[in-house]
């Protein structure tokens, strides 16, 4: 099983734009258009499938909210921060 990170370990791994609320990391971004937002969601979906680790994604017109936690482990793990970095790369 994947090891759950301590609060201090999780906080130290937070990338720019990400916040932590308990056992979840969150990033909200606004894109230029709805089609661009959907393109980002599709790219993240491909990464998530490849990693077998799926974020919760909320789509509100041009605004996307990504939430990551490792449900099977019951908290934040390295898998969450790895996928967060990949999401960041898509958003560049």
GROMACS .gro file of N, CA and C in nm, residues 6-75:
model
  210
    6UNK      N    1   0.281   1.283   0.597
    6UNK     CA    2   0.244   1.364   0.713
    6UNK      C    3   0.202   1.503   0.664
    7UNK      N    4   0.138   1.579   0.751
    7UNK     CA    5   0.098   1.715   0.715
    7UNK      C    6   0.217   1.798   0.670
    8UNK      N    7   0.327   1.789   0.742
    8UNK     CA    8   0.445   1.870   0.707
    8UNK      C    9   0.505   1.825   0.574
    9UNK      N   10   0.507   1.693   0.549
    9UNK     CA   11   0.557   1.643   0.420
    9UNK      C   12   0.467   1.691   0.306
   10UNK      N   13   0.336   1.683   0.327
   10UNK     CA   14   0.242   1.727   0.224
   10UNK      C   15   0.259   1.877   0.197
   11UNK      N   16   0.267   1.956   0.302
   11UNK     CA   17   0.283   2.101   0.285
   11UNK      C   18   0.411   2.135   0.211
   12UNK      N   19   0.517   2.062   0.238
   12UNK     CA   20   0.645   2.091   0.173
   12UNK      C   21   0.644   2.055   0.024
   13UNK      N   22   0.552   1.969  -0.017
   13UNK     CA   23   0.545   1.927  -0.157
   13UNK      C   24   0.448   2.011  -0.240
   14UNK      N   25   0.373   2.099  -0.177
   14UNK     CA   26   0.276   2.179  -0.251
   14UNK      C   27   0.345   2.265  -0.356
   15UNK      N   28   0.296   2.257  -0.478
   15UNK     CA   29   0.348   2.340  -0.585
   15UNK      C   30   0.272   2.472  -0.590
   16UNK      N   31   0.322   2.565  -0.668
   16UNK     CA   32   0.258   2.695  -0.685
   16UNK      C   33   0.115   2.675  -0.734
   17UNK      N   34   0.023   2.746  -0.673
   17UNK     CA   35  -0.116   2.739  -0.714
   17UNK      C   36  -0.197   2.632  -0.643
   18UNK      N   37  -0.132   2.541  -0.572
   18UNK     CA   38  -0.200   2.433  -0.501
   18UNK      C   39  -0.215   2.470  -0.354
   19UNK      N   40  -0.329   2.433  -0.297
   19UNK     CA   41  -0.352   2.450  -0.154
   19UNK      C   42  -0.391   2.314  -0.097
   20UNK      N   43  -0.378   2.303   0.033
   20UNK     CA   44  -0.416   2.177   0.098
   20UNK      C   45  -0.529   2.202   0.195
   21UNK      N   46  -0.628   2.116   0.190
   21UNK     CA   47  -0.738   2.119   0.285
   21UNK      C   48  -0.750   1.978   0.341
   22UNK      N   49  -0.689   1.955   0.456
   22UNK     CA   50  -0.689   1.822   0.515
   22UNK      C   51  -0.615   1.724   0.426
   23UNK      N   52  -0.686   1.621   0.381
   23UNK     CA   53  -0.624   1.514   0.301
   23UNK      C   54  -0.645   1.533   0.151
   24UNK      N   55  -0.665   1.659   0.110
   24UNK     CA   56  -0.690   1.689  -0.031
   24UNK      C   57  -0.605   1.809  -0.072
   25UNK      N   58  -0.546   1.801  -0.193
   25UNK     CA   59  -0.482   1.920  -0.249
   25UNK      C   60  -0.571   1.970  -0.362
   26UNK      N   61  -0.575   2.104  -0.376
   26UNK     CA   62  -0.670   2.167  -0.467
   26UNK      C   63  -0.599   2.275  -0.549
   27UNK      N   64  -0.635   2.280  -0.677
   27UNK     CA   65  -0.588   2.390  -0.762
   27UNK      C   66  -0.704   2.434  -0.850
   28UNK      N   67  -0.728   2.564  -0.853
   28UNK     CA   68  -0.831   2.622  -0.939
   28UNK      C   69  -0.763   2.709  -1.044
   29UNK      N   70  -0.803   2.692  -1.168
   29UNK     CA   71  -0.746   2.772  -1.277
   29UNK      C   72  -0.857   2.820  -1.368
   30UNK      N   73  -0.835   2.937  -1.427
   30UNK     CA   74  -0.928   2.990  -1.525
   30UNK      C   75  -0.859   2.993  -1.660
   31UNK      N   76  -0.922   2.933  -1.759
   31UNK     CA   77  -0.868   2.928  -1.894
   31UNK      C   78  -0.933   3.036  -1.979
   32UNK      N   79  -0.881   3.056  -2.099
   32UNK     CA   80  -0.929   3.163  -2.186
   32UNK      C   81  -1.069   3.136  -2.242
   33UNK      N   82  -1.104   3.009  -2.256
   33UNK     CA   83  -1.234   2.975  -2.316
   33UNK      C   84  -1.280   2.839  -2.266
   34UNK      N   85  -1.408   2.811  -2.286
   34UNK     CA   86  -1.462   2.680  -2.249
   34UNK      C   87  -1.396   2.569  -2.329
   35UNK      N   88  -1.380   2.582  -2.462
   35UNK     CA   89  -1.312   2.475  -2.536
   35UNK      C   90  -1.169   2.450  -2.486
   36UNK      N   91  -1.098   2.556  -2.448
   36UNK     CA   92  -0.963   2.536  -2.395
   36UNK      C   93  -0.968   2.460  -2.262
   37UNK      N   94  -1.065   2.491  -2.178
   37UNK     CA   95  -1.080   2.421  -2.050
   37UNK      C   96  -1.106   2.272  -2.074
   38UNK      N   97  -1.191   2.241  -2.171
   38UNK     CA   98  -1.222   2.101  -2.200
   38UNK      C   99  -1.100   2.030  -2.258
   39UNK      N  100  -1.020   2.101  -2.337
   39UNK     CA  101  -0.896   2.043  -2.389
   39UNK      C  102  -0.802   2.006  -2.274
   40UNK      N  103  -0.790   2.093  -2.176
   40UNK     CA  104  -0.706   2.064  -2.060
   40UNK      C  105  -0.759   1.942  -1.985
   41UNK      N  106  -0.891   1.936  -1.965
   41UNK     CA  107  -0.950   1.820  -1.897
   41UNK      C  108  -0.918   1.692  -1.973
   42UNK      N  109  -0.929   1.695  -2.104
   42UNK     CA  110  -0.899   1.575  -2.183
   42UNK      C  111  -0.752   1.533  -2.170
   43UNK      N  112  -0.661   1.629  -2.168
   43UNK     CA  113  -0.519   1.596  -2.152
   43UNK      C  114  -0.491   1.540  -2.013
   44UNK      N  115  -0.553   1.598  -1.911
   44UNK     CA  116  -0.535   1.548  -1.775
   44UNK      C  117  -0.596   1.408  -1.763
   45UNK      N  118  -0.708   1.383  -1.830
   45UNK     CA  119  -0.770   1.251  -1.826
   45UNK      C  120  -0.675   1.145  -1.880
   46UNK      N  121  -0.603   1.176  -1.987
   46UNK     CA  122  -0.506   1.081  -2.043
   46UNK      C  123  -0.394   1.052  -1.943
   47UNK      N  124  -0.344   1.156  -1.878
   47UNK     CA  125  -0.238   1.138  -1.778
   47UNK      C  126  -0.289   1.056  -1.659
   48UNK      N  127  -0.411   1.085  -1.616
   48UNK     CA  128  -0.469   1.015  -1.502
   48UNK      C  129  -0.488   0.866  -1.534
   49UNK      N  130  -0.533   0.836  -1.655
   49UNK     CA  131  -0.550   0.696  -1.694
   49UNK      C  132  -0.416   0.624  -1.695
   50UNK      N  133  -0.315   0.690  -1.749
   50UNK     CA  134  -0.181   0.629  -1.756
   50UNK      C  135  -0.125   0.603  -1.617
   51UNK      N  136  -0.156   0.692  -1.522
   51UNK     CA  137  -0.107   0.678  -1.384
   51UNK      C  138  -0.199   0.593  -1.298
   52UNK      N  139  -0.316   0.560  -1.349
   52UNK     CA  140  -0.419   0.491  -1.272
   52UNK      C  141  -0.445   0.565  -1.141
   53UNK      N  142  -0.456   0.698  -1.154
   53UNK     CA  143  -0.480   0.786  -1.039
   53UNK      C  144  -0.564   0.902  -1.090
   54UNK      N  145  -0.686   0.916  -1.043
   54UNK     CA  146  -0.782   1.006  -1.106
   54UNK      C  147  -0.823   1.120  -1.014
   55UNK      N  148  -0.806   1.244  -1.060
   55UNK     CA  149  -0.847   1.359  -0.980
   55UNK      C  150  -0.998   1.379  -0.989
   56UNK      N  151  -1.052   1.449  -0.892
   56UNK     CA  152  -1.187   1.502  -0.905
   56UNK      C  153  -1.171   1.634  -0.979
   57UNK      N  154  -1.251   1.653  -1.083
   57UNK     CA  155  -1.241   1.775  -1.164
   57UNK      C  156  -1.379   1.839  -1.171
   58UNK      N  157  -1.384   1.965  -1.134
   58UNK     CA  158  -1.507   2.044  -1.143
   58UNK      C  159  -1.489   2.142  -1.258
   59UNK      N  160  -1.586   2.144  -1.350
   59UNK     CA  161  -1.580   2.233  -1.466
   59UNK      C  162  -1.693   2.335  -1.453
   60UNK      N  163  -1.656   2.461  -1.448
   60UNK     CA  164  -1.752   2.573  -1.442
   60UNK      C  165  -1.713   2.672  -1.550
   61UNK      N  166  -1.769   2.657  -1.667
   61UNK     CA  167  -1.740   2.737  -1.785
   61UNK      C  168  -1.592   2.732  -1.814
   62UNK      N  169  -1.516   2.837  -1.784
   62UNK     CA  170  -1.372   2.838  -1.813
   62UNK      C  171  -1.288   2.806  -1.691
   63UNK      N  172  -1.352   2.782  -1.578
   63UNK     CA  173  -1.280   2.758  -1.453
   63UNK      C  174  -1.279   2.609  -1.420
   64UNK      N  175  -1.160   2.556  -1.396
   64UNK     CA  176  -1.143   2.416  -1.359
   64UNK      C  177  -1.090   2.410  -1.216
   65UNK      N  178  -1.144   2.318  -1.139
   65UNK     CA  179  -1.093   2.292  -1.006
   65UNK      C  180  -1.051   2.145  -1.000
   66UNK      N  181  -0.925   2.123  -0.968
   66UNK     CA  182  -0.869   1.988  -0.955
   66UNK      C  183  -0.854   1.957  -0.807
   67UNK      N  184  -0.899   1.839  -0.767
   67UNK     CA  185  -0.882   1.792  -0.629
   67UNK      C  186  -0.816   1.655  -0.634
   68UNK      N  187  -0.711   1.640  -0.555
   68UNK     CA  188  -0.636   1.514  -0.552
   68UNK      C  189  -0.624   1.462  -0.410
   69UNK      N  190  -0.647   1.333  -0.395
   69UNK     CA  191  -0.621   1.258  -0.274
   69UNK      C  192  -0.612   1.112  -0.316
   70UNK      N  193  -0.547   1.031  -0.238
   70UNK     CA  194  -0.540   0.888  -0.269
   70UNK      C  195  -0.646   0.819  -0.186
   71UNK      N  196  -0.764   0.801  -0.244
   71UNK     CA  197  -0.877   0.742  -0.173
   71UNK      C  198  -0.844   0.605  -0.114
   72UNK      N  199  -0.773   0.523  -0.192
   72UNK     CA  200  -0.743   0.387  -0.147
   72UNK      C  201  -0.652   0.385  -0.025
   73UNK      N  202  -0.571   0.490  -0.007
   73UNK     CA  203  -0.481   0.498   0.108
   73UNK      C  204  -0.542   0.578   0.222
   74UNK      N  205  -0.645   0.655   0.191
   74UNK     CA  206  -0.709   0.736   0.295
   74UNK      C  207  -0.637   0.865   0.326
   75UNK      N  208  -0.564   0.919   0.230
   75UNK     CA  209  -0.493   1.045   0.253
   75UNK      C  210  -0.406   1.082   0.136
   0.00000   0.00000   0.00000
